Amino acid sequence: MSAVRKTITSVLTAAVLTGGLALGTAGPASAAGCGTSASPVIDGASASWSIRCSDSRMTIAGWVQDTRADAKCALIRIHAGDNPPARPEACGSGVRKNFSYTFKAKNVDARLAIA
């Protein structure tokens, strides 16, 4: 195999591996409104939450679980309007943490990740 072909193959392989690693560390974001729910699963983490509303407030409540013994934590990045972000996390394989946050907002953006 020529040096040029080896270089191109190496670059393409690195790009594919990097893309796969990036995709494997975060679940899909969900900008959600009242009455919605999600149960994302990624390699090393799982979660479930629902969103309910009362007056002008939104509450996101559920759980996050670490599913792999890898010295990383499962977490959910939660953003709602101008409120400070919330970040419930579970650390240690099999550990599950319940959470509940209430915001004054019109929608909530939540993303499952590992870190």
Tab-separated table of C-alpha atoms in Angstrom:
chain	number	residue	atom	x	y	z
A	1	MET	CA	0.000	0.000	0.000
A	2	SER	CA	1.413	3.415	-0.940
A	3	ALA	CA	2.236	6.036	1.682
A	4	VAL	CA	-0.527	8.330	0.393
A	5	ARG	CA	-3.127	5.568	0.587
A	6	LYS	CA	-1.997	4.650	4.136
A	7	THR	CA	-2.275	8.275	5.211
A	8	ILE	CA	-5.759	8.663	3.731
A	9	THR	CA	-6.887	5.387	5.301
A	10	SER	CA	-5.528	6.470	8.696
A	11	VAL	CA	-7.264	9.860	8.504
A	12	LEU	CA	-10.598	8.304	7.519
A	13	THR	CA	-10.353	5.671	10.246
A	14	ALA	CA	-9.598	8.326	12.866
A	15	ALA	CA	-12.552	10.424	11.691
A	16	VAL	CA	-14.952	7.475	11.886
A	17	LEU	CA	-13.713	6.463	15.346
A	18	THR	CA	-13.863	10.031	16.653
A	19	GLY	CA	-17.394	10.460	15.320
A	20	GLY	CA	-18.469	7.192	16.913
A	21	LEU	CA	-17.018	8.185	20.284
A	22	ALA	CA	-18.721	11.570	20.163
A	23	LEU	CA	-22.058	9.978	19.355
A	24	GLY	CA	-21.672	7.403	22.124
A	25	THR	CA	-21.319	9.931	24.944
A	26	ALA	CA	-24.563	11.859	24.775
A	27	GLY	CA	-28.184	11.041	24.194
A	28	PRO	CA	-30.479	13.064	22.004
A	29	ALA	CA	-31.514	16.447	23.290
A	30	SER	CA	-35.167	17.008	23.863
A	31	ALA	CA	-36.663	20.475	24.032
A	32	ALA	CA	-39.932	19.429	25.552
A	33	GLY	CA	-43.117	20.926	26.839
A	34	CYS	CA	-45.842	19.958	29.277
A	35	GLY	CA	-46.948	16.335	29.415
A	36	THR	CA	-43.941	14.874	27.597
A	37	SER	CA	-41.594	12.123	28.729
A	38	ALA	CA	-38.390	10.416	27.595
A	39	SER	CA	-36.424	7.259	28.406
A	40	PRO	CA	-33.029	7.599	26.684
A	41	VAL	CA	-30.370	4.881	26.839
A	42	ILE	CA	-26.725	5.274	25.828
A	43	ASP	CA	-23.704	3.052	26.383
A	44	GLY	CA	-23.015	3.405	30.117
A	45	ALA	CA	-26.179	5.249	31.148
A	46	SER	CA	-29.961	5.180	31.134
A	47	ALA	CA	-32.624	7.574	32.351
A	48	SER	CA	-36.306	8.295	32.400
A	49	TRP	CA	-38.137	11.550	33.039
A	50	SER	CA	-41.454	13.279	32.581
A	51	ILE	CA	-42.410	16.930	32.446
A	52	ARG	CA	-45.521	18.360	34.021
A	53	CYS	CA	-46.769	21.915	34.350
A	54	SER	CA	-48.672	23.916	36.895
A	55	ASP	CA	-49.374	27.635	36.573
A	56	SER	CA	-46.261	29.118	34.928
A	57	ARG	CA	-43.865	26.460	36.236
A	58	MET	CA	-42.494	23.280	34.685
A	59	THR	CA	-41.261	20.300	36.694
A	60	ILE	CA	-38.967	17.651	35.223
A	61	ALA	CA	-38.749	14.564	37.427
A	62	GLY	CA	-37.340	11.075	36.988
A	63	TRP	CA	-34.131	9.124	37.468
A	64	VAL	CA	-30.653	8.657	35.981
A	65	GLN	CA	-28.632	5.425	36.269
A	66	ASP	CA	-24.982	4.534	35.728
A	67	THR	CA	-24.902	1.188	33.898
A	68	ARG	CA	-21.183	0.536	33.486
A	69	ALA	CA	-18.196	0.132	35.820
A	70	ASP	CA	-15.937	2.599	34.027
A	71	ALA	CA	-15.110	5.291	36.638
A	72	LYS	CA	-17.472	7.691	34.829
A	73	CYS	CA	-20.819	9.090	35.924
A	74	ALA	CA	-24.166	9.110	34.151
A	75	LEU	CA	-25.722	12.565	34.120
A	76	ILE	CA	-28.503	14.625	32.622
A	77	ARG	CA	-27.822	18.172	31.463
A	78	ILE	CA	-31.018	20.152	31.982
A	79	HIS	CA	-31.577	23.688	30.685
A	80	ALA	CA	-34.833	25.605	31.074
A	81	GLY	CA	-35.118	29.187	29.894
A	82	ASP	CA	-32.984	31.656	31.834
A	83	ASN	CA	-32.740	29.389	34.888
A	84	PRO	CA	-29.377	28.031	36.060
A	85	PRO	CA	-28.765	24.568	34.529
A	86	ALA	CA	-29.376	21.438	36.590
A	87	ARG	CA	-27.195	18.334	36.398
A	88	PRO	CA	-28.379	15.270	38.307
A	89	GLU	CA	-25.807	12.461	38.208
A	90	ALA	CA	-25.297	8.869	39.288
A	91	CYS	CA	-21.795	7.496	39.814
A	92	GLY	CA	-20.934	3.808	40.116
A	93	SER	CA	-22.289	0.889	38.138
A	94	GLY	CA	-25.881	0.173	39.123
A	95	VAL	CA	-26.353	3.432	41.041
A	96	ARG	CA	-29.670	5.167	40.308
A	97	LYS	CA	-30.511	8.688	41.464
A	98	ASN	CA	-33.976	10.216	41.484
A	99	PHE	CA	-34.363	13.916	40.701
A	100	SER	CA	-36.995	16.623	40.486
A	101	TYR	CA	-36.452	20.232	39.379
A	102	THR	CA	-39.011	22.989	38.957
A	103	PHE	CA	-38.402	25.951	36.648
A	104	LYS	CA	-40.266	29.007	35.489
A	105	ALA	CA	-39.962	28.303	31.767
A	106	LYS	CA	-41.877	27.403	28.604
A	107	ASN	CA	-39.804	24.346	27.684
A	108	VAL	CA	-37.049	22.172	29.087
A	109	ASP	CA	-34.022	20.844	27.202
A	110	ALA	CA	-32.609	17.615	28.698
A	111	ARG	CA	-29.706	15.457	27.475
A	112	LEU	CA	-28.370	12.178	28.898
A	113	ALA	CA	-24.563	11.920	28.906
A	114	ILE	CA	-21.594	10.275	30.611
A	115	ALA	CA	-18.641	12.168	32.034
